[in-house]
Every structure is written in C-alpha cells, then in structure tokens.
Tab-separated table of C-alpha atoms in Angstrom:
chain	number	residue	atom	x	y	z
A	1	UNK	CA	-0.001	0.002	0.000
A	2	UNK	CA	1.488	3.347	-1.033
A	3	UNK	CA	1.962	5.908	1.759
A	4	UNK	CA	2.007	8.775	-0.732
A	5	UNK	CA	-0.548	11.547	-0.380
A	6	UNK	CA	-3.071	11.505	-3.213
A	7	UNK	CA	-4.043	14.853	-4.731
A	8	UNK	CA	-5.989	15.945	-7.777
A	9	UNK	CA	-6.136	19.085	-9.878
A	10	UNK	CA	-7.143	20.334	-13.293
A	11	UNK	CA	-3.508	20.891	-14.290
A	12	UNK	CA	-0.237	19.874	-12.692
A	13	UNK	CA	2.795	21.985	-13.557
A	14	UNK	CA	6.291	20.570	-13.212
A	15	UNK	CA	8.801	23.221	-12.266
A	16	UNK	CA	8.356	26.372	-10.151
A	17	UNK	CA	10.618	28.628	-12.154
A	18	UNK	CA	9.318	31.628	-14.060
A	19	UNK	CA	7.929	29.378	-16.798
A	20	UNK	CA	5.953	27.230	-14.375
A	21	UNK	CA	4.633	30.150	-12.334
A	22	UNK	CA	3.683	32.020	-15.529
A	23	UNK	CA	1.767	28.950	-16.700
A	24	UNK	CA	-0.042	28.708	-13.377
A	25	UNK	CA	-1.235	32.323	-13.322
A	26	UNK	CA	-3.604	32.341	-16.361
A	27	UNK	CA	-4.911	28.887	-15.460
A	28	UNK	CA	-5.833	30.013	-11.949
A	29	UNK	CA	-7.313	33.215	-13.357
A	30	UNK	CA	-9.480	31.107	-15.668
A	31	UNK	CA	-10.855	29.254	-12.638
A	32	UNK	CA	-8.857	26.032	-12.774
A	33	UNK	CA	-7.255	24.218	-9.865
A	34	UNK	CA	-3.476	24.084	-10.290
A	35	UNK	CA	-0.722	22.256	-8.427
A	36	UNK	CA	2.927	23.139	-9.091
A	37	UNK	CA	5.594	20.582	-8.155
A	38	UNK	CA	9.229	21.583	-7.757
A	39	UNK	CA	12.212	19.355	-7.054
A	40	UNK	CA	14.319	22.051	-5.414
A	41	UNK	CA	13.720	23.478	-1.953
A	42	UNK	CA	12.931	26.883	-3.464
A	43	UNK	CA	11.082	28.449	-6.378
A	44	UNK	CA	13.017	30.068	-9.211
A	45	UNK	CA	14.740	27.325	-11.205
A	46	UNK	CA	17.710	28.957	-12.925
A	47	UNK	CA	17.075	32.123	-10.945
A	48	UNK	CA	19.227	31.874	-7.816
A	49	UNK	CA	20.541	34.227	-5.128
A	50	UNK	CA	23.799	33.847	-3.218
A	51	UNK	CA	25.412	36.179	-0.684
A	52	UNK	CA	28.746	37.995	-0.690
A	53	UNK	CA	29.843	40.582	1.884
A	54	UNK	CA	26.287	40.580	3.308
A	55	UNK	CA	24.929	41.509	-0.128
A	56	UNK	CA	22.606	39.338	-2.221
A	57	UNK	CA	23.662	38.816	-5.848
A	58	UNK	CA	22.285	36.910	-8.845
A	59	UNK	CA	24.108	33.644	-9.393
A	60	UNK	CA	21.651	32.835	-12.168
A	61	UNK	CA	19.469	34.918	-14.488
A	62	UNK	CA	20.299	38.601	-14.033
A	63	UNK	CA	19.412	41.105	-16.750
A	64	UNK	CA	16.299	42.585	-18.322
A	65	UNK	CA	16.452	44.336	-21.677
A	66	UNK	CA	14.123	47.171	-22.766
A	67	UNK	CA	12.371	44.726	-25.115
A	68	UNK	CA	11.682	42.214	-22.302
A	69	UNK	CA	8.121	43.413	-21.938
A	70	UNK	CA	6.699	40.358	-20.135
A	71	UNK	CA	9.127	40.438	-17.216
A	72	UNK	CA	8.901	44.234	-17.035
A	73	UNK	CA	5.124	44.015	-16.771
A	74	UNK	CA	5.456	41.405	-14.035
A	75	UNK	CA	7.952	43.475	-12.055
A	76	UNK	CA	5.754	46.563	-12.353
A	77	UNK	CA	2.677	44.658	-11.247
A	78	UNK	CA	4.464	43.223	-8.200
A	79	UNK	CA	6.041	46.536	-7.225
A	80	UNK	CA	9.605	45.393	-7.957
A	81	UNK	CA	11.981	48.136	-9.098
A	82	UNK	CA	14.514	47.785	-11.906
A	83	UNK	CA	17.926	49.438	-11.655
A	84	UNK	CA	20.303	50.216	-14.527
A	85	UNK	CA	23.386	48.082	-15.045
A	86	UNK	CA	26.368	50.300	-14.220
A	87	UNK	CA	28.504	50.908	-17.310
A	88	UNK	CA	29.902	54.452	-17.050
A	89	UNK	CA	33.517	54.805	-18.124
A	90	UNK	CA	35.942	52.787	-20.179
A	91	UNK	CA	35.853	49.013	-20.469
A	92	UNK	CA	38.770	46.612	-20.742
A	93	UNK	CA	39.687	44.206	-23.540
A	94	UNK	CA	42.326	41.515	-23.081
A	95	UNK	CA	43.209	39.154	-25.899
A	96	UNK	CA	46.342	37.017	-26.029
A	97	UNK	CA	47.497	38.651	-22.796
A	98	UNK	CA	47.394	42.176	-24.278
A	99	UNK	CA	45.243	44.462	-22.149
A	100	UNK	CA	43.748	47.716	-23.422
A	101	UNK	CA	41.074	50.219	-22.403
A	102	UNK	CA	38.093	50.787	-24.679
A	103	UNK	CA	35.582	53.595	-24.886
A	104	UNK	CA	32.105	52.238	-24.339
A	105	UNK	CA	31.022	48.645	-23.816
A	106	UNK	CA	33.748	46.043	-24.308
A	107	UNK	CA	31.182	43.417	-25.234
A	108	UNK	CA	29.682	45.670	-27.900
A	109	UNK	CA	32.973	47.106	-29.197
A	110	UNK	CA	34.737	43.928	-30.139
A	111	UNK	CA	38.385	43.581	-31.040
A	112	UNK	CA	38.490	45.317	-34.443
A	113	UNK	CA	36.537	46.344	-37.533
A	114	UNK	CA	36.357	42.720	-38.712
A	115	UNK	CA	33.618	42.147	-36.161
A	116	UNK	CA	31.271	44.493	-38.049
A	117	UNK	CA	31.745	42.521	-41.265
A	118	UNK	CA	30.968	39.201	-39.584
A	119	UNK	CA	28.046	40.666	-37.630
A	120	UNK	CA	26.464	41.940	-40.858
A	121	UNK	CA	26.777	38.495	-42.442
A	122	UNK	CA	25.200	36.840	-39.408
A	123	UNK	CA	22.273	39.252	-39.333
A	124	UNK	CA	21.692	38.762	-43.062
A	125	UNK	CA	21.416	35.019	-42.433
A	126	UNK	CA	19.211	35.608	-39.385
A	127	UNK	CA	16.723	37.771	-41.289
A	128	UNK	CA	15.423	34.779	-43.234
A	129	UNK	CA	15.099	32.392	-40.263
A	130	UNK	CA	11.511	31.424	-39.322
A	131	UNK	CA	12.010	31.472	-35.556
A	132	UNK	CA	9.113	29.150	-34.724
A	133	UNK	CA	10.194	26.610	-37.353
A	134	UNK	CA	13.854	27.136	-38.293
A	135	UNK	CA	13.991	23.704	-39.923
A	136	UNK	CA	11.827	25.228	-42.690
A	137	UNK	CA	14.540	27.712	-43.678
A	138	UNK	CA	15.210	27.350	-47.432
A	139	UNK	CA	18.949	26.964	-46.738
A	140	UNK	CA	18.580	24.713	-43.712
A	141	UNK	CA	20.952	22.115	-45.197
A	142	UNK	CA	23.716	24.709	-45.375
A	143	UNK	CA	23.002	26.248	-41.945
A	144	UNK	CA	22.878	22.835	-40.287
A	145	UNK	CA	25.944	21.452	-42.028
A	146	UNK	CA	28.510	23.198	-39.852
A	147	UNK	CA	29.336	24.598	-36.462
A	148	UNK	CA	29.652	28.313	-35.793
A	149	UNK	CA	33.411	27.817	-35.632
A	150	UNK	CA	33.512	26.175	-39.047
A	151	UNK	CA	31.447	28.970	-40.572
A	152	UNK	CA	33.762	31.633	-39.133
A	153	UNK	CA	36.612	29.843	-40.865
A	154	UNK	CA	34.793	29.798	-44.206
A	155	UNK	CA	34.219	33.579	-44.053
A	156	UNK	CA	37.845	34.167	-43.036
A	157	UNK	CA	37.077	35.831	-39.716
A	158	UNK	CA	40.149	37.144	-37.932
A	159	UNK	CA	41.575	35.328	-34.930
A	160	UNK	CA	40.451	38.191	-32.690
A	161	UNK	CA	36.900	38.045	-34.071
A	162	UNK	CA	36.740	34.288	-33.540
A	163	UNK	CA	37.966	34.763	-29.976
A	164	UNK	CA	35.374	37.438	-29.363
A	165	UNK	CA	32.526	35.278	-30.673
A	166	UNK	CA	33.788	32.439	-28.512
A	167	UNK	CA	33.146	34.681	-25.486
A	168	UNK	CA	29.628	35.382	-26.800
A	169	UNK	CA	29.071	31.644	-27.211
A	170	UNK	CA	30.273	30.903	-23.687
A	171	UNK	CA	27.909	33.515	-22.235
A	172	UNK	CA	24.790	32.474	-24.134
A	173	UNK	CA	25.233	28.725	-24.634
A	174	UNK	CA	27.838	27.800	-22.040
A	175	UNK	CA	29.929	26.207	-24.754
A	176	UNK	CA	32.624	27.217	-27.279
A	177	UNK	CA	31.842	28.122	-30.881
A	178	UNK	CA	32.797	24.627	-32.071
A	179	UNK	CA	29.868	23.121	-30.137
A	180	UNK	CA	26.958	25.162	-31.533
A	181	UNK	CA	25.499	25.062	-35.019
A	182	UNK	CA	25.344	28.031	-37.348
A	183	UNK	CA	21.537	27.695	-37.480
A	184	UNK	CA	21.335	27.848	-33.690
A	185	UNK	CA	23.352	31.071	-33.662
A	186	UNK	CA	21.364	32.888	-36.327
A	187	UNK	CA	18.012	31.764	-34.896
A	188	UNK	CA	19.085	33.105	-31.510
A	189	UNK	CA	20.004	36.439	-33.083
A	190	UNK	CA	16.577	36.564	-34.718
A	191	UNK	CA	14.944	35.816	-31.342
A	192	UNK	CA	16.530	38.948	-29.910
A	193	UNK	CA	16.104	41.169	-32.942
A	194	UNK	CA	19.782	41.825	-33.634
A	195	UNK	CA	23.293	40.996	-32.561
A	196	UNK	CA	23.657	44.560	-31.296
A	197	UNK	CA	20.809	44.045	-28.825
A	198	UNK	CA	22.498	40.890	-27.534
A	199	UNK	CA	25.760	42.753	-26.913
A	200	UNK	CA	24.786	46.192	-25.616
A	201	UNK	CA	24.150	47.378	-22.085
A	202	UNK	CA	22.069	50.529	-22.577
A	203	UNK	CA	19.347	49.693	-25.067
A	204	UNK	CA	20.442	46.065	-25.073
A	205	UNK	CA	20.145	42.782	-23.281
A	206	UNK	CA	22.166	43.869	-20.231
A	207	UNK	CA	20.411	47.184	-19.625
A	208	UNK	CA	18.701	46.606	-16.255
A	209	UNK	CA	18.796	44.425	-13.180
A	210	UNK	CA	16.183	43.736	-10.519
A	211	UNK	CA	16.685	45.708	-7.320
A	212	UNK	CA	17.696	43.165	-4.714
A	213	UNK	CA	17.860	40.076	-6.903
A	214	UNK	CA	15.714	38.227	-9.434
A	215	UNK	CA	14.928	35.688	-6.701
A	216	UNK	CA	12.973	38.398	-4.895
A	217	UNK	CA	10.793	38.889	-7.972
A	218	UNK	CA	10.125	35.154	-8.265
A	219	UNK	CA	9.323	34.816	-4.569
A	220	UNK	CA	6.749	37.625	-4.793
A	221	UNK	CA	5.278	36.054	-7.919
A	222	UNK	CA	4.893	32.675	-6.210
A	223	UNK	CA	3.302	34.287	-3.146
A	224	UNK	CA	0.773	36.105	-5.332
A	225	UNK	CA	-0.578	32.918	-6.947
A	226	UNK	CA	-3.586	31.010	-5.698
A	227	UNK	CA	-1.933	27.730	-6.578
A	228	UNK	CA	-0.484	25.022	-4.368
A	229	UNK	CA	3.314	24.786	-4.761
A	230	UNK	CA	4.974	21.606	-3.523
A	231	UNK	CA	8.722	22.039	-2.943
A	232	UNK	CA	11.245	19.197	-2.467
A	233	UNK	CA	9.085	17.145	-4.826
A	234	UNK	CA	11.141	15.921	-7.798
A	235	UNK	CA	8.962	14.155	-10.344
A	236	UNK	CA	9.903	10.505	-10.686
A	237	UNK	CA	7.233	9.173	-13.031
A	238	UNK	CA	4.331	10.393	-15.166
A	239	UNK	CA	1.720	7.789	-16.077
A	240	UNK	CA	-0.739	8.704	-18.818
A	241	UNK	CA	-3.845	7.022	-20.127
A	242	UNK	CA	-6.646	8.084	-22.443
A	243	UNK	CA	-8.326	10.539	-20.093
A	244	UNK	CA	-5.923	11.672	-17.403
A	245	UNK	CA	-2.454	11.305	-15.994
A	246	UNK	CA	-0.715	10.722	-12.685
A	247	UNK	CA	2.422	12.568	-11.587
A	248	UNK	CA	4.431	10.706	-8.956
A	249	UNK	CA	6.939	12.315	-6.598
A	250	UNK	CA	8.537	10.754	-3.502
A	251	UNK	CA	5.609	11.913	-1.331
A	252	UNK	CA	2.696	12.646	-3.671
A	253	UNK	CA	0.560	11.126	-6.405
A	254	UNK	CA	-1.242	13.861	-8.290
A	255	UNK	CA	-4.012	13.144	-10.796
A	256	UNK	CA	-4.957	15.668	-13.475
A	257	UNK	CA	-6.250	15.789	-17.053
A	258	UNK	CA	-3.175	17.749	-18.216
A	259	UNK	CA	0.414	18.492	-17.248
A	260	UNK	CA	2.789	21.270	-18.275
A	261	UNK	CA	6.459	20.332	-18.024
A	262	UNK	CA	8.885	23.237	-17.821
A	263	UNK	CA	12.130	21.294	-17.374
A	264	UNK	CA	14.784	21.744	-20.050
A	265	UNK	CA	14.755	19.049	-22.762
A	266	UNK	CA	17.718	17.211	-21.250
A	267	UNK	CA	16.144	17.248	-17.786
A	268	UNK	CA	12.865	15.920	-19.177
A	269	UNK	CA	14.732	12.661	-19.668
A	270	UNK	CA	15.212	12.382	-15.879
A	271	UNK	CA	11.471	11.560	-15.648
A	272	UNK	CA	10.156	8.057	-16.266
A	273	UNK	CA	7.245	8.383	-18.710
A	274	UNK	CA	4.746	5.501	-18.813
A	275	UNK	CA	4.084	4.747	-21.593
A	276	UNK	CA	7.363	6.085	-23.001
A	277	UNK	CA	7.389	9.252	-25.073
A	278	UNK	CA	7.842	8.913	-28.852
A	279	UNK	CA	11.481	8.185	-29.737
A	280	UNK	CA	12.070	11.675	-31.133
A	281	UNK	CA	11.603	13.246	-27.692
A	282	UNK	CA	14.453	11.165	-26.296
A	283	UNK	CA	16.514	12.178	-29.309
A	284	UNK	CA	15.693	15.785	-28.459
A	285	UNK	CA	16.930	15.293	-24.898
A	286	UNK	CA	20.250	13.947	-26.168
A	287	UNK	CA	20.688	16.656	-28.815
A	288	UNK	CA	19.610	19.597	-26.611
A	289	UNK	CA	22.357	19.161	-24.032
A	290	UNK	CA	22.902	22.160	-21.787
A	291	UNK	CA	26.218	23.959	-21.747
A	292	UNK	CA	27.899	24.917	-18.488
A	293	UNK	CA	28.416	28.393	-17.079
A	294	UNK	CA	29.824	29.576	-13.766
A	295	UNK	CA	29.798	32.905	-11.972
A	296	UNK	CA	32.187	34.309	-9.384
A	297	UNK	CA	31.635	37.408	-7.262
A	298	UNK	CA	34.502	39.399	-5.783
A	299	UNK	CA	33.906	42.059	-3.137
A	300	UNK	CA	36.089	45.076	-2.301
A	301	UNK	CA	35.899	47.933	0.189
A	302	UNK	CA	34.842	50.195	-2.684
A	303	UNK	CA	34.445	50.051	-6.493
A	304	UNK	CA	38.036	51.261	-6.978
A	305	UNK	CA	37.971	50.758	-10.767
A	306	UNK	CA	35.535	53.692	-11.063
A	307	UNK	CA	38.245	56.020	-9.705
A	308	UNK	CA	40.352	54.979	-12.712
A	309	UNK	CA	37.514	55.825	-15.100
A	310	UNK	CA	36.637	52.149	-15.680
A	311	UNK	CA	33.149	50.686	-15.869
A	312	UNK	CA	34.015	47.288	-14.441
A	313	UNK	CA	33.075	45.701	-17.755
A	314	UNK	CA	35.714	43.575	-19.445
A	315	UNK	CA	36.034	40.906	-22.116
A	316	UNK	CA	38.930	38.473	-22.116
A	317	UNK	CA	40.079	35.255	-23.752
A	318	UNK	CA	41.099	33.921	-20.327
A	319	UNK	CA	40.244	30.289	-19.635
A	320	UNK	CA	38.944	31.372	-16.228
A	321	UNK	CA	37.315	34.834	-16.273
A	322	UNK	CA	36.111	35.882	-19.730
A	323	UNK	CA	33.597	38.621	-18.840
A	324	UNK	CA	33.074	40.973	-15.892
A	325	UNK	CA	30.445	43.500	-14.827
A	326	UNK	CA	30.148	45.931	-11.933
A	327	UNK	CA	27.227	44.850	-9.705
A	328	UNK	CA	28.128	47.030	-6.705
A	329	UNK	CA	25.321	48.282	-4.436
A	330	UNK	CA	23.906	51.591	-5.593
A	331	UNK	CA	25.069	53.305	-2.395
A	332	UNK	CA	28.680	52.306	-3.268
A	333	UNK	CA	29.048	50.887	0.242
A	334	UNK	CA	31.282	48.254	-1.312
A	335	UNK	CA	32.532	47.237	-4.733
A	336	UNK	CA	31.409	43.950	-6.270
A	337	UNK	CA	32.483	42.506	-9.608
A	338	UNK	CA	30.515	39.715	-11.274
A	339	UNK	CA	32.814	37.430	-13.255
A	340	UNK	CA	31.626	34.923	-15.847
A	341	UNK	CA	33.884	31.885	-15.741
A	342	UNK	CA	34.565	29.214	-18.356
A	343	UNK	CA	33.566	25.914	-16.750
A	344	UNK	CA	36.480	24.149	-18.449
A	345	UNK	CA	38.999	26.302	-16.593
A	346	UNK	CA	37.044	26.699	-13.397
A	347	UNK	CA	34.649	23.975	-12.294
A	348	UNK	CA	37.251	21.270	-11.704
A	349	UNK	CA	39.164	23.216	-9.041
A	350	UNK	CA	38.416	23.546	-5.340
A	351	UNK	CA	37.153	26.895	-4.064
A	352	UNK	CA	40.549	28.131	-2.907
A	353	UNK	CA	42.037	27.453	-6.335
A	354	UNK	CA	39.015	28.969	-8.123
A	355	UNK	CA	39.330	32.123	-6.060
A	356	UNK	CA	43.047	32.419	-6.760
A	357	UNK	CA	42.570	31.981	-10.493
A	358	UNK	CA	39.795	34.597	-10.566
A	359	UNK	CA	41.751	37.139	-8.519
A	360	UNK	CA	44.873	36.670	-10.665
A	361	UNK	CA	42.857	37.473	-13.793
A	362	UNK	CA	41.265	40.518	-12.149
A	363	UNK	CA	44.726	41.818	-11.197
A	364	UNK	CA	45.668	41.538	-14.882
A	365	UNK	CA	42.524	43.486	-15.848
A	366	UNK	CA	42.296	46.069	-13.045
A	367	UNK	CA	45.706	46.243	-11.363
A	368	UNK	CA	47.089	45.271	-7.964
A	369	UNK	CA	44.158	46.783	-6.082
A	370	UNK	CA	42.118	43.848	-7.350
A	371	UNK	CA	44.093	41.602	-4.992
A	372	UNK	CA	42.646	43.323	-1.899
A	373	UNK	CA	39.368	41.437	-1.724
A	374	UNK	CA	37.081	41.393	1.322
A	375	UNK	CA	34.927	38.436	0.265
A	376	UNK	CA	34.478	35.867	-2.498
A	377	UNK	CA	31.596	33.632	-3.627
A	378	UNK	CA	30.857	31.568	-6.710
A	379	UNK	CA	28.398	29.119	-8.207
A	380	UNK	CA	28.986	26.520	-10.936
A	381	UNK	CA	25.792	25.659	-12.812
A	382	UNK	CA	27.524	22.748	-14.510
A	383	UNK	CA	28.053	21.189	-11.057
A	384	UNK	CA	24.524	21.845	-9.818
A	385	UNK	CA	23.383	18.751	-7.943
A	386	UNK	CA	19.733	18.944	-9.043
A	387	UNK	CA	19.640	20.134	-12.663
A	388	UNK	CA	23.145	20.814	-13.989
A	389	UNK	CA	23.696	23.059	-16.996
A	390	UNK	CA	23.948	26.589	-18.267
A	391	UNK	CA	21.308	29.094	-19.351
A	392	UNK	CA	20.769	27.617	-22.807
A	393	UNK	CA	21.301	24.385	-24.730
A	394	UNK	CA	24.441	24.096	-26.832
A	395	UNK	CA	22.626	22.861	-29.940
A	396	UNK	CA	25.032	21.269	-32.425
A	397	UNK	CA	24.814	20.868	-36.212
A	398	UNK	CA	21.813	18.915	-37.449
A	399	UNK	CA	19.877	19.015	-34.186
A	400	UNK	CA	17.370	21.739	-35.094
A	401	UNK	CA	16.453	20.042	-38.354
A	402	UNK	CA	16.089	16.616	-36.688
A	403	UNK	CA	14.471	17.440	-33.367
A	404	UNK	CA	13.532	21.124	-33.164
A	405	UNK	CA	9.814	20.584	-33.776
A	406	UNK	CA	9.583	18.428	-30.628
A	407	UNK	CA	10.631	21.250	-28.290
A	408	UNK	CA	7.041	22.351	-27.708
A	409	UNK	CA	4.811	19.924	-29.633
A	410	UNK	CA	2.407	18.345	-27.073
A	411	UNK	CA	2.331	14.593	-26.504
A	412	UNK	CA	-1.187	13.584	-25.548
A	413	UNK	CA	-1.995	15.424	-22.326
A	414	UNK	CA	1.602	16.612	-21.867
A	415	UNK	CA	2.501	20.182	-22.806
A	416	UNK	CA	5.959	21.752	-22.732
A	417	UNK	CA	7.264	25.115	-21.588
A	418	UNK	CA	10.607	26.566	-20.508
A	419	UNK	CA	12.695	29.416	-21.869
A	420	UNK	CA	14.249	27.156	-24.530
A	421	UNK	CA	10.835	26.810	-26.152
A	422	UNK	CA	10.228	30.565	-26.504
A	423	UNK	CA	10.103	32.114	-29.972
A	424	UNK	CA	11.432	35.447	-28.740
A	425	UNK	CA	14.000	36.322	-26.064
A	426	UNK	CA	14.737	32.612	-25.740
A	427	UNK	CA	17.109	31.859	-22.870
A	428	UNK	CA	16.003	34.823	-20.722
A	429	UNK	CA	13.559	35.347	-17.865
A	430	UNK	CA	11.308	37.050	-20.404
A	431	UNK	CA	11.379	33.985	-22.639
A	432	UNK	CA	10.516	31.767	-19.680
A	433	UNK	CA	7.428	33.867	-18.897
A	434	UNK	CA	6.266	33.868	-22.520
A	435	UNK	CA	6.701	30.093	-22.762
A	436	UNK	CA	4.607	29.490	-19.649
A	437	UNK	CA	1.839	31.752	-20.908
A	438	UNK	CA	1.839	29.973	-24.271
A	439	UNK	CA	1.582	26.503	-22.698
A	440	UNK	CA	-1.188	27.651	-20.335
A	441	UNK	CA	-3.229	29.008	-23.241
A	442	UNK	CA	-2.829	25.692	-25.080
A	443	UNK	CA	-4.190	23.825	-22.069
A	444	UNK	CA	-7.000	26.319	-21.426
A	445	UNK	CA	-8.235	25.821	-24.984
A	446	UNK	CA	-8.374	22.063	-24.420
A	447	UNK	CA	-10.004	22.349	-21.004
A	448	UNK	CA	-12.616	24.689	-22.435
A	449	UNK	CA	-13.483	22.193	-25.135
C-alpha cells in the first residue's frame, strides 16, 4: 500500500521557475485548480541568489532588456523596481594577454573592424530564419551542415573576431563556438532582434537588473498565486492514459487531465514516462544538451575601478574569467564585480584554487588593487546537484532540423514550456514567462473544449 498523499487538480505543472509560475497564473485566473511541483527546496529554477559581503547577488538569471516586456510588466505589477546596469567609463579588452582600455562597452565594441563585417553576415542570415520553425529555412541544409566555428573559418574571420565570438558563445550557450551550429546562432540572433541588442548594455540585453535580486521577484510572484506549490518534490514518473495522468513524486501522487512540463529538454529525460514518449523526444533530450556556465563574485571595500575611469566591464580570452560587470550596491558601500567563468577552466578546481585563479585574472585586468578582496563567492551551474547546466542548450549541427519541432509539440496530455521553447528572447527570464503563458493558453483551450 502506497503511503504517498493523493491529490488531484485540473492541471499539474512541473517546475516552479518563471515558466511554471507564468503557466499557473492564467490557469488560476481562468478558474482552474493548479498544483505546481518543484524538485528544489525553493522556487526560481535557474534564478538563484547567493550572498557575498552581506549583499545578495544573482548567481543565475540577471538582466532585463528594454524589449523584455513580459518580465517588465510582471515586475511593475508586483512593485519590484529595476535598476540600470552600471557601465559608465571605459571598459577593458584583453586578448592574447594584451590588455587595453576601450571607450564604451567592451562586449559591444569587439576587437576590431572585422567584427562588423561578420556581424552583418550573421544578421543577413538571421533575417530569413523562421524562428518558430527554423527547420523550414530554405537553406537549412547549409545552416545545419557546420558549427559556428567552421562557418567563421569559411568567411575568413580574424583570430580576434573568432575569440570574441567564442566569449559570446560561452555567455549564451555555455559552450565554445565549435559546439553550436550556425543555425542555432542565427536563430538566436533573430529571437533577440539583432546581434547589437545581444551585446549592448544601454538599449540592449544587459540594460537593467532587478533591485535586490531576481529571486525576490520570483518569490513575490509565487506568493501572489492562488496555486499550491509543492517544494522538495522531484517528479519521478508520469503515467498517462486516455483521459488523465498521474504525476508521482517521492511523497505525492497527483491526478490531473493535463500536465505542463517546464524542465529543459535534457532534464525531461530524468522523468520516467509511462508509456514512453515517442522516440524523437528522447533524441531531443540527447541533442539539446545544456552547456555549463559559472559565476564568481569578488567584493572590495569600494568600487576602486571607477576612480580609474573604468566601468568594471571587461572581455577576455582567459580560460577562467572571460567577462566581468560591476554589480556594486547603488550606495557604493562596497565594490562587487561579477565574473563569468569558463567551466572548463574553473569547475574542476576547489574553491581556494578557483578564487586564486579569478583574482589573478582581475589583477591583470584592473591592477594590484584587485588583490585586496574582502569576500568571495561563486556558483557553478555545470556542477549543480539537481539540474546541472547553463542558461541555454548548446545545440550542435543537425539538431534543429532533426528534433527542433519536438521542443514544444504536445504529446497527448503533456504540454511543454521553458525558456528554450520561446520564440522570442529565448534563454532569458522574459522567454521563460512567454513560454509558460503559451503553454497555459494551449491547455485552457483544451479544457474549455
């Protein structure tokens, strides 16, 4: 006899990140009973807060662009304030050990004029991509025949430009340019509107942050919902039949006509589906592997780099720190740098070694004052014990054409959400919200019928 608690609802949602909560909201508003199950001990998913020098910082999703209308509407509705990402002053570029100051954003400037030529070619390719069905692109065979790295070689991109785009690839897909397909890159550009938007601070993808942290926004969102949220409840099995389904966790059995699953494609495969999903969905899970991305935070008595006319923004080809931003408190009570770290040169070391490697790189970028830290913290998403991986899948050549349609195509009573399934601002908090709303509307239409 099972000692699990038996529950029932109209819809069960798997995952209490922004996608899952955004799916729950319209369903509850439409009058349906909703249960959200979450394997972690918190809501938020790939939104996560950690502390450094008594200050909360975003170890996961961080920025909101001006075009991220869904998350902006949510923040406004919940009374959560947005603050601009600090970027006043010069940035720092360091390639092949050669450091130099740059006017404006380092991430948007790039190493030389060759970047503009390559960017124009990429945006020309992106213009023709049907975002919702990229496998229908007339030149899909060409776009899926090579990695981003191979394409850069064919267009004779300079070494510096290739290095720069490798940084972009690490940030967005948690993987080097050799691991992502050309089609994946140009579709992603189309999702955001332009490469410039992806790179810029003001007017771009890194324009604003949430006051406090993004976790605060998610917590308020969860508290505002009239839906039951079950934490510490990883889904072990989903059993479907003709009329309903049962979601099993270690402590609950939940019956419902429909389920919305917000886990990333690779993490969907952690669930035992009875009967099994069609073969293509397991192929999707294998092809849509998540990259790995890590963040380190370094605290100082003050943001000393500002005194030198620097913004705290840097781009580097370092195998440890490849991108930094100034995330100091607005009152300048201390200085905090956020450092993006390449998992391949970071995750395998213990914390003492990670800290030393990060500080050494910051000394190279910002001088000896960078050695005088008052606190250090980091988080490696590739080593996450529950759902390891970076912000986006590193989709290789051929995967979109073979499996892309199965990202969001329902299977019986199962519907799919998650930022990877969004047709705009994919990979962001905004994309997660849009995906949850889309999946909820799909289910509402079926419940209404």
